């Protein structure tokens, strides 16, 4: 992934999702517990069947994250993870799945000699990243970054929340590139034991838009993946459940690969059930 | 952005509708006084909060500095600081908006206690997030909040101080945004918070401006206020901003020294306006104490209330446009300021406000003949810190306090 | 005597000329406003002290008791209680009289801190006598006095509490009377102190009377104030005394039980008006807690500020003549009153004032439709006591405060 | 001294001073450390040459006393000293010197079933006391007690302070019975190392009045007594110096007797020096 960023295909991410629908999108925090480990873990997730991989660039104030990813970010920062180290990791990675960077806006702004989003985007493209997700950058503030991403052929992925409705939903969906990151429920990231009603409602609301939709926030098991895909998603996004493996497993690489396989199987199962019996959609669970 | 290059709404998408709802409520209730909101707010600030606060001529400081020094006495507001102006305004607004619950972050506990008082007064369920370290070292404030009926949620993450408490409150809000209002404690955060908080705090300057005209017959040559997040600063300055001849000084915490220790990720000060760089924190583009890579560093000040790595975006813009002069004094100067006002005027000021008084001592020659200093709060809460910190130092203004046994 | 059978000047001969000098100064400066004394006093109480204080409708108490409850907010006076009204008045008077120094006694430290603040404000040397026991258990107040530049003299004699401090201050005064004014802390002591202090405190009732007429359109059915020495009581009642239709309730500390334990020389209460007998203490004929033989007993209350075996002679006379109704509530009722106001209204009251609120809870049915309660001070100072005492008891109004580690 | 009080001579005290000029007036606190001890000490003071003896009836709030007598009062109260016990002691005492009671006004008021000074005075007369001194009862408040004392033939002794001047001095001197208790200096009781300027000034001021004058507050040594008498006093009053002996001596009775003798000798020496060489009055010391 060291080729010139200008050569990156315009629809890397969208293609990855559409071609692999239902797609599995996996997330881990770069530098947790070290960048060397992250490299091995990303390769494992790639082998396990990830269709897209999000790499978290750690920021000291991760307001959108729950306890699990907060802890991962703290470990990564304690290990001395820097943006430059991050990009060097990406330079080195050769994965099937396209890579996205997920980070907070200030990290993007500060890269380079003065507050400006372009140096970051340029370097991201150069490193071979296909897109950027910024959890604290709503569409209203996104113009500078979107322009820079457009200039360098990167997708800027927007989040659609359960509270996103009406005019704002229109605006966001008109700007979506890559895919719409559908936030499964209110709150922060973190593995949960069920799939929320909000997920079903959000997918319902988005059904009229012809862009890939991937659901994240709280997805931790193959069965969730299945249910989400059945509910109409083109992909599932899993993060905290993988961080738990990074932090707790004796052999994280192997377990990450196995987990990715389980999740991908779940997603595929959901898609199959959808094709076989569209009338037998499971009831959304009550909150 | 909202204020020149500063401000904006850098928050998770899930919160955007709530910010828009708040913006709408701000315009209707605060700007247009719909349903008499501002009338009720002002009436409650009078009867419950104790407004107006006096503008007092400081006789002995005036003599000491050979010019007219007036003190705006926000230490007399219910709860002991200007904080209630904002907390009561926001809790009342949340009622008008039909919210069922308020949440707030607190560092040393001043904003938490103000919010808890306002919530008790208005019968609104209230939860306060406070870092575990702060919970354990600010017990009296925790008790005050509990006694006012607020839940206090200790935040275990990180260093367990203000930054973590803010992050955690944002997380709660991201989950409960449909029924909950987040009472942000200063002129920081995403739009419309900096304007909303400023407008609730602007009563300080509005009163002071009228009072100084009445007492001194003219506007002051300069107005001095301490600056952490900047709510007392903006509250004091706002009405004076159009008065071009009135110099405005924002006094930050110089801590033990200026600059950032990149290695440790620590700034031994909170002089954001004086030394910070532009960036995004807690929802707004503003000036920050950060590493070159964009990580927020831990700020430090002897005054917990100034100890914040960010600052209000409007204040950042007023500094950028040269309307406000950012200055700073170190911990020693603030402690001396604390002792000096206590000893000379019989007012024990908050350590935050003591920075303004420290600056007055150091630079009174530059402030003209008629000076207004905002005493943003009282210092009872700081007694223990002051005793500890005074003992470590050789301060010219400190009394000997040893009258105890063994 | 000064007030019916009560009052007088029972002091050592050496002090009599000073009392006559004070009487003269009282008449000229206070009653006749000579040299604009009262104008300056009122101006300083406004600008330095934060007067007027609000009269606030207590929305939730009004709902709870199904009648209109208004709170006079003396907790908002600089220093956190009505005490400054008197301290500032007397220190200012001592300046007009050409005195070089003021002294005062203090128990828990409220009058001492008020006097120290006033003395700092007016640049008057100040020494405070405080029992050794009180010095050691009220450190924050000792620090506040020291920070205001006052000397604090620990009194080693006896149990080291208020009574000993008063005795010792009289001794200092007997030695230094020619240059020194004794700032007595309540409406007690020899004539003219009870009148002098009452007149400085009468601003409470004067404001409240005007405010209630403005807000409720009429005078209240009853006025409730706690009573220890009686300065907030007399200050609140004085202007209402001629209003025959306004019932006046002085709420004393019932402590743990009424009555005197003659054997131990102890009264587990401070209900002087309710249970005391006539006698002479600290310069005046008044009602006292004493043994049959005339020895003064140690009073007890959970509230240090009410913990005094005597009471103002004018208040004793108003009780004797049935103008004021003496009532009392016990420690538990006061603690519940403390928690109730904190929780329902967002005001943490002093434990002294909590007695008035305890009485309101117990007897609101007898108070009519429109009630004014004086909140004589704020309760920050009492937090520790309240926590300790609450832990010992099963109080219905108390919150759970445990949010700490281990 | 158990004879009917009505039989007490109208001028017991004045006579005792005038006949013994310069007179020695001694004070101790009754009940310190016990009433039995007080009996022995009073007898010793009587033997030592006291011309008048003041007995303190302890009150819990002795605002006019310095540390020494405060401590004595506390010891007496701790020992359970009561007014009735006090009177029974006086009932028992048979001294050459007339006895006075020194106590605070509340003790007098509370004796009997309700606040009234008469029961106390009646009982004092019955016990054979010749007078009463009340340190917290200025002339302005003294009418009820003076009337009761007059009725029972007791002297009510007034204190003249260094601050007592002009009209007040006139009033007090017109009411004096027994003697004028001249307070040597401002402040409280207590042994001091010198005689104050105020003493000389007070005696000077009082010289025109033809009543016996005795000086107290701070007198502790024979030399003081001499100086005071030289300055024009008819008597010296000693208290705290005797309490020191009560509290500190191995044989208080003997030491009290010796101290009384020393003081009396001092007083007499002063009187002699006055007769011998009226021109060689020592300079009053500077304060």
Tab-separated table of C-alpha atoms in Angstrom, chain B residues 50-390:
chain	number	residue	atom	x	y	z
B	50	UNK	CA	-28.837	37.371	45.482
B	51	UNK	CA	-28.397	39.645	42.468
B	52	UNK	CA	-27.445	42.352	41.887
B	53	UNK	CA	-24.052	41.920	43.497
B	54	UNK	CA	-22.346	45.102	44.672
B	55	UNK	CA	-19.557	46.982	42.992
B	56	UNK	CA	-17.410	47.965	45.934
B	57	UNK	CA	-14.708	50.571	46.119
B	58	UNK	CA	-11.658	48.853	47.585
B	59	UNK	CA	-10.425	51.571	49.887
B	60	UNK	CA	-7.121	50.073	50.851
B	61	UNK	CA	-6.227	48.723	47.441
B	62	UNK	CA	-7.053	52.135	45.992
B	63	UNK	CA	-4.657	53.667	48.445
B	64	UNK	CA	-2.013	51.032	47.830
B	65	UNK	CA	-2.078	51.449	44.067
B	66	UNK	CA	-2.844	55.150	44.067
B	67	UNK	CA	-5.805	54.812	41.740
B	68	UNK	CA	-9.480	53.932	42.040
B	69	UNK	CA	-9.972	50.194	42.379
B	70	UNK	CA	-13.481	48.766	42.348
B	71	UNK	CA	-14.348	45.141	43.038
B	72	UNK	CA	-17.291	43.393	41.424
B	73	UNK	CA	-18.491	41.104	44.186
B	74	UNK	CA	-19.521	37.876	42.512
B	75	UNK	CA	-18.324	36.108	45.656
B	76	UNK	CA	-21.660	37.160	47.154
B	77	UNK	CA	-23.780	35.168	44.719
B	78	UNK	CA	-25.571	32.202	46.295
B	79	UNK	CA	-23.118	29.320	46.383
B	80	UNK	CA	-20.135	31.637	46.566
B	81	UNK	CA	-19.325	32.347	42.942
B	82	UNK	CA	-20.613	33.554	39.589
B	83	UNK	CA	-21.231	29.924	38.649
B	84	UNK	CA	-24.892	30.052	39.630
B	85	UNK	CA	-25.655	32.699	36.977
B	86	UNK	CA	-25.065	30.080	34.327
B	87	UNK	CA	-26.262	26.975	36.160
B	88	UNK	CA	-29.599	28.498	37.078
B	89	UNK	CA	-30.048	29.828	33.561
B	90	UNK	CA	-29.416	26.477	31.960
B	91	UNK	CA	-31.464	24.415	34.396
B	92	UNK	CA	-34.354	26.821	33.946
B	93	UNK	CA	-33.934	26.621	30.181
B	94	UNK	CA	-33.976	22.838	30.359
B	95	UNK	CA	-37.333	23.067	32.114
B	96	UNK	CA	-38.695	25.355	29.421
B	97	UNK	CA	-37.417	22.835	26.875
B	98	UNK	CA	-39.291	20.041	28.601
B	99	UNK	CA	-36.181	18.089	29.571
B	100	UNK	CA	-36.514	15.596	32.382
B	101	UNK	CA	-33.010	15.582	33.725
B	102	UNK	CA	-29.810	17.613	33.762
B	103	UNK	CA	-26.234	16.444	33.893
B	104	UNK	CA	-23.038	18.378	34.428
B	105	UNK	CA	-19.348	17.872	34.810
B	106	UNK	CA	-17.357	19.328	37.637
B	107	UNK	CA	-13.695	19.611	38.489
B	108	UNK	CA	-13.132	21.053	41.923
B	109	UNK	CA	-16.869	21.057	42.395
B	110	UNK	CA	-17.900	24.658	41.893
B	111	UNK	CA	-19.974	24.135	38.789
B	112	UNK	CA	-21.332	20.884	40.186
B	113	UNK	CA	-22.501	22.511	43.385
B	114	UNK	CA	-24.018	25.428	41.474
B	115	UNK	CA	-25.878	23.051	39.179
B	116	UNK	CA	-27.030	20.905	42.078
B	117	UNK	CA	-28.364	23.991	43.891
B	118	UNK	CA	-30.150	25.229	40.783
B	119	UNK	CA	-31.595	21.780	40.123
B	120	UNK	CA	-32.847	21.461	43.705
B	121	UNK	CA	-34.352	24.935	43.499
B	122	UNK	CA	-36.143	24.063	40.259
B	123	UNK	CA	-36.998	20.473	41.204
B	124	UNK	CA	-35.030	18.942	38.351
B	125	UNK	CA	-33.277	15.562	38.678
B	126	UNK	CA	-29.538	16.100	38.450
B	127	UNK	CA	-26.435	13.989	38.031
B	128	UNK	CA	-22.917	15.303	38.294
B	129	UNK	CA	-19.821	13.649	36.856
B	130	UNK	CA	-16.659	14.190	38.801
B	131	UNK	CA	-13.288	12.505	38.486
B	132	UNK	CA	-12.495	10.002	41.196
B	133	UNK	CA	-9.415	11.962	42.282
B	134	UNK	CA	-11.486	15.139	42.561
B	135	UNK	CA	-14.250	13.308	44.444
B	136	UNK	CA	-11.764	12.197	47.024
B	137	UNK	CA	-10.016	15.525	47.420
B	138	UNK	CA	-13.072	17.793	47.275
B	139	UNK	CA	-15.308	16.006	49.747
B	140	UNK	CA	-17.108	19.065	51.080
B	141	UNK	CA	-18.329	19.890	47.597
B	142	UNK	CA	-19.412	16.305	47.044
B	143	UNK	CA	-21.401	16.491	50.265
B	144	UNK	CA	-22.971	19.780	49.225
B	145	UNK	CA	-24.121	18.262	45.957
B	146	UNK	CA	-25.491	15.194	47.717
B	147	UNK	CA	-27.299	17.371	50.216
B	148	UNK	CA	-28.880	19.257	47.354
B	149	UNK	CA	-30.158	15.916	46.135
B	150	UNK	CA	-27.869	15.467	43.136
B	151	UNK	CA	-26.317	12.150	42.218
B	152	UNK	CA	-22.542	12.302	42.053
B	153	UNK	CA	-20.949	9.860	39.638
B	154	UNK	CA	-17.239	9.339	40.198
B	155	UNK	CA	-15.326	8.918	36.929
B	156	UNK	CA	-12.632	6.310	37.315
B	157	UNK	CA	-10.868	6.861	33.968
B	158	UNK	CA	-7.492	8.504	33.478
B	159	UNK	CA	-6.240	10.920	36.088
B	160	UNK	CA	-9.771	11.254	37.469
B	161	UNK	CA	-10.017	15.019	37.066
B	162	UNK	CA	-11.964	17.592	35.054
B	163	UNK	CA	-11.059	16.477	31.549
B	164	UNK	CA	-12.258	12.936	32.229
B	165	UNK	CA	-15.400	14.257	33.886
B	166	UNK	CA	-16.230	16.316	30.781
B	167	UNK	CA	-15.593	13.372	28.487
B	168	UNK	CA	-17.849	11.203	30.615
B	169	UNK	CA	-20.612	13.782	30.683
B	170	UNK	CA	-20.510	13.969	26.896
B	171	UNK	CA	-20.862	10.183	26.872
B	172	UNK	CA	-23.890	10.295	29.139
B	173	UNK	CA	-25.371	13.009	26.966
B	174	UNK	CA	-24.736	11.023	23.794
B	175	UNK	CA	-26.837	8.265	25.346
B	176	UNK	CA	-29.633	10.308	26.953
B	177	UNK	CA	-29.712	13.348	24.724
B	178	UNK	CA	-33.416	13.095	23.996
B	179	UNK	CA	-34.498	13.701	27.603
B	180	UNK	CA	-31.419	15.275	29.149
B	181	UNK	CA	-29.785	18.683	29.059
B	182	UNK	CA	-26.043	18.955	29.581
B	183	UNK	CA	-25.351	22.015	31.740
B	184	UNK	CA	-21.908	22.964	30.469
B	185	UNK	CA	-20.042	24.917	33.135
B	186	UNK	CA	-18.261	27.578	31.135
B	187	UNK	CA	-18.273	29.476	27.842
B	188	UNK	CA	-16.811	26.413	26.174
B	189	UNK	CA	-18.231	23.495	24.225
B	190	UNK	CA	-20.087	23.481	20.939
B	191	UNK	CA	-22.287	26.303	19.725
B	192	UNK	CA	-24.655	27.546	21.161
B	193	UNK	CA	-23.139	26.877	24.612
B	194	UNK	CA	-20.486	29.626	24.492
B	195	UNK	CA	-23.141	32.216	23.635
B	196	UNK	CA	-25.713	30.804	26.003
B	197	UNK	CA	-23.360	30.749	28.968
B	198	UNK	CA	-21.996	34.167	28.074
B	199	UNK	CA	-25.488	35.633	27.973
B	200	UNK	CA	-26.335	34.175	31.380
B	201	UNK	CA	-23.054	35.501	32.781
B	202	UNK	CA	-23.227	38.872	31.031
B	203	UNK	CA	-25.201	40.201	33.982
B	204	UNK	CA	-21.854	40.649	35.742
B	205	UNK	CA	-20.602	43.226	33.292
B	206	UNK	CA	-24.031	44.757	32.747
B	207	UNK	CA	-24.349	45.495	36.442
B	208	UNK	CA	-20.721	46.537	36.798
B	209	UNK	CA	-20.957	48.926	33.880
B	210	UNK	CA	-24.001	50.643	35.323
B	211	UNK	CA	-22.562	50.647	38.818
B	212	UNK	CA	-19.224	52.159	37.873
B	213	UNK	CA	-20.949	54.900	35.920
B	214	UNK	CA	-23.049	55.663	38.925
B	215	UNK	CA	-20.200	55.538	41.418
B	216	UNK	CA	-17.323	56.981	39.409
B	217	UNK	CA	-19.301	58.935	36.846
B	218	UNK	CA	-17.613	57.271	33.897
B	219	UNK	CA	-16.510	53.989	32.392
B	220	UNK	CA	-13.368	52.398	33.770
B	221	UNK	CA	-9.992	52.569	32.090
B	222	UNK	CA	-9.644	48.850	32.458
B	223	UNK	CA	-11.496	45.736	33.530
B	224	UNK	CA	-9.601	42.781	34.922
B	225	UNK	CA	-10.928	39.228	35.280
B	226	UNK	CA	-9.320	35.853	35.696
B	227	UNK	CA	-9.671	33.350	32.869
B	228	UNK	CA	-9.859	29.570	32.977
B	229	UNK	CA	-12.659	28.335	30.752
B	230	UNK	CA	-13.620	31.989	30.677
B	231	UNK	CA	-17.181	32.247	31.957
B	232	UNK	CA	-16.536	34.949	34.532
B	233	UNK	CA	-14.223	36.617	32.014
B	234	UNK	CA	-16.764	36.759	29.214
B	235	UNK	CA	-19.496	37.557	31.718
B	236	UNK	CA	-17.509	40.536	32.957
B	237	UNK	CA	-16.222	41.712	29.574
B	238	UNK	CA	-19.223	41.217	27.308
B	239	UNK	CA	-20.951	44.529	27.946
B	240	UNK	CA	-17.659	46.409	27.783
B	241	UNK	CA	-16.539	44.947	24.453
B	242	UNK	CA	-18.132	47.783	22.438
B	243	UNK	CA	-16.500	50.369	24.737
B	244	UNK	CA	-13.273	50.827	22.820
B	245	UNK	CA	-11.642	52.928	25.515
B	246	UNK	CA	-12.032	50.266	28.160
B	247	UNK	CA	-9.043	47.920	28.212
B	248	UNK	CA	-9.921	44.311	29.007
B	249	UNK	CA	-7.413	42.050	30.741
B	250	UNK	CA	-7.897	38.295	30.972
B	251	UNK	CA	-5.592	36.965	33.661
B	252	UNK	CA	-4.652	33.351	33.245
B	253	UNK	CA	-2.931	30.952	35.571
B	254	UNK	CA	0.782	31.056	34.904
B	255	UNK	CA	1.138	28.076	37.245
B	256	UNK	CA	4.715	27.290	38.141
B	257	UNK	CA	6.045	28.167	34.673
B	258	UNK	CA	4.822	28.801	31.152
B	259	UNK	CA	5.218	26.373	28.267
B	260	UNK	CA	4.369	22.734	27.683
B	261	UNK	CA	6.446	19.723	28.657
B	262	UNK	CA	5.869	17.613	25.544
B	263	UNK	CA	7.707	14.654	27.012
B	264	UNK	CA	5.377	14.412	29.985
B	265	UNK	CA	2.300	15.681	28.179
B	266	UNK	CA	1.944	18.300	30.881
B	267	UNK	CA	1.707	22.088	30.984
B	268	UNK	CA	2.633	23.454	34.423
B	269	UNK	CA	0.145	26.284	33.806
B	270	UNK	CA	-3.264	26.989	32.338
B	271	UNK	CA	-2.263	29.961	30.221
B	272	UNK	CA	-4.226	28.887	27.191
B	273	UNK	CA	-4.807	32.351	25.746
B	274	UNK	CA	-1.222	33.428	26.290
B	275	UNK	CA	0.557	30.307	25.113
B	276	UNK	CA	-1.989	27.960	23.524
B	277	UNK	CA	-2.397	26.995	19.886
B	278	UNK	CA	-5.529	26.590	17.820
B	279	UNK	CA	-7.309	23.272	17.898
B	280	UNK	CA	-10.543	21.485	18.656
B	281	UNK	CA	-11.525	20.343	22.124
B	282	UNK	CA	-14.874	19.496	23.652
B	283	UNK	CA	-16.834	20.630	20.675
B	284	UNK	CA	-15.208	23.892	19.695
B	285	UNK	CA	-12.303	25.305	17.770
B	286	UNK	CA	-10.375	27.385	20.239
B	287	UNK	CA	-6.971	27.887	21.805
B	288	UNK	CA	-5.603	24.845	23.571
B	289	UNK	CA	-2.721	23.512	25.547
B	290	UNK	CA	-1.675	20.619	23.367
B	291	UNK	CA	1.315	18.725	22.161
B	292	UNK	CA	2.600	19.288	18.648
B	293	UNK	CA	0.756	16.167	17.620
B	294	UNK	CA	-2.565	17.380	18.945
B	295	UNK	CA	-2.844	15.479	22.200
B	296	UNK	CA	-4.371	17.609	24.955
B	297	UNK	CA	-1.920	18.061	27.814
B	298	UNK	CA	-2.683	18.195	31.489
B	299	UNK	CA	-2.777	21.765	32.686
B	300	UNK	CA	-1.788	22.796	36.193
B	301	UNK	CA	-2.642	25.657	38.470
B	302	UNK	CA	-2.815	26.152	42.194
B	303	UNK	CA	-6.392	27.124	41.420
B	304	UNK	CA	-8.480	24.112	40.453
B	305	UNK	CA	-11.067	26.312	38.768
B	306	UNK	CA	-8.599	27.675	36.218
B	307	UNK	CA	-7.055	24.300	35.605
B	308	UNK	CA	-8.334	23.576	32.085
B	309	UNK	CA	-6.459	23.054	28.832
B	310	UNK	CA	-9.023	24.907	26.734
B	311	UNK	CA	-10.732	28.272	26.808
B	312	UNK	CA	-13.940	29.771	25.493
B	313	UNK	CA	-13.800	30.302	21.714
B	314	UNK	CA	-15.224	33.823	21.897
B	315	UNK	CA	-12.486	34.805	24.309
B	316	UNK	CA	-9.923	33.227	22.002
B	317	UNK	CA	-11.315	35.363	19.208
B	318	UNK	CA	-11.290	38.534	21.308
B	319	UNK	CA	-7.646	37.883	22.033
B	320	UNK	CA	-6.913	37.085	18.399
B	321	UNK	CA	-8.565	40.353	17.370
B	322	UNK	CA	-6.673	42.295	20.063
B	323	UNK	CA	-9.778	43.392	21.932
B	324	UNK	CA	-8.784	41.452	25.042
B	325	UNK	CA	-5.250	41.398	26.386
B	326	UNK	CA	-4.199	38.006	27.701
B	327	UNK	CA	-1.857	38.174	30.653
B	328	UNK	CA	-0.907	35.736	33.354
B	329	UNK	CA	0.505	35.541	36.838
B	330	UNK	CA	2.065	32.556	38.526
B	331	UNK	CA	0.921	30.557	41.544
B	332	UNK	CA	2.954	32.680	43.966
B	333	UNK	CA	1.449	35.920	42.714
B	334	UNK	CA	-2.032	34.453	42.983
B	335	UNK	CA	-1.416	33.265	46.540
B	336	UNK	CA	-0.115	36.689	47.473
B	337	UNK	CA	-3.195	38.192	45.864
B	338	UNK	CA	-5.347	35.908	47.983
B	339	UNK	CA	-3.634	36.966	51.192
B	340	UNK	CA	-3.558	40.622	50.255
B	341	UNK	CA	-7.281	40.947	49.624
B	342	UNK	CA	-8.080	38.912	52.742
B	343	UNK	CA	-5.850	41.062	54.857
B	344	UNK	CA	-6.484	44.492	53.393
B	345	UNK	CA	-10.130	44.332	52.434
B	346	UNK	CA	-11.667	41.610	54.575
B	347	UNK	CA	-12.657	39.594	51.529
B	348	UNK	CA	-11.255	36.094	51.147
B	349	UNK	CA	-11.259	35.608	47.380
B	350	UNK	CA	-11.330	32.382	45.423
B	351	UNK	CA	-7.908	31.338	44.181
B	352	UNK	CA	-9.245	31.866	40.672
B	353	UNK	CA	-10.076	35.504	41.409
B	354	UNK	CA	-6.766	35.858	43.235
B	355	UNK	CA	-5.047	35.736	39.862
B	356	UNK	CA	-6.799	38.941	38.852
B	357	UNK	CA	-5.625	40.485	42.115
B	358	UNK	CA	-2.106	39.209	41.545
B	359	UNK	CA	-2.093	40.932	38.179
B	360	UNK	CA	-3.365	44.131	39.752
B	361	UNK	CA	-0.380	44.101	42.098
B	362	UNK	CA	2.126	43.455	39.342
B	363	UNK	CA	0.800	45.747	36.653
B	364	UNK	CA	-1.440	48.371	38.209
B	365	UNK	CA	0.619	51.110	36.602
B	366	UNK	CA	-0.649	50.073	33.201
B	367	UNK	CA	-4.306	49.928	34.137
B	368	UNK	CA	-5.200	53.606	34.223
B	369	UNK	CA	-6.912	55.602	36.947
B	370	UNK	CA	-10.124	53.641	37.270
B	371	UNK	CA	-10.016	49.873	37.425
B	372	UNK	CA	-12.728	47.253	37.890
B	373	UNK	CA	-11.623	43.828	39.072
B	374	UNK	CA	-14.032	40.923	39.115
B	375	UNK	CA	-13.937	38.895	42.320
B	376	UNK	CA	-15.495	35.846	40.722
B	377	UNK	CA	-15.901	33.839	43.895
B	378	UNK	CA	-15.134	33.458	47.550
B	379	UNK	CA	-12.171	31.553	48.850
B	380	UNK	CA	-13.542	29.501	51.729
B	381	UNK	CA	-13.274	26.471	49.487
B	382	UNK	CA	-9.583	27.185	48.937
B	383	UNK	CA	-8.469	27.578	52.543
B	384	UNK	CA	-6.854	24.175	52.780
B	385	UNK	CA	-5.011	24.540	49.498
B	386	UNK	CA	-3.830	28.007	50.414
B	387	UNK	CA	-2.539	26.826	53.774
B	388	UNK	CA	-0.661	23.949	52.189
B	389	UNK	CA	0.747	26.005	49.351
B	390	UNK	CA	1.617	28.923	51.606
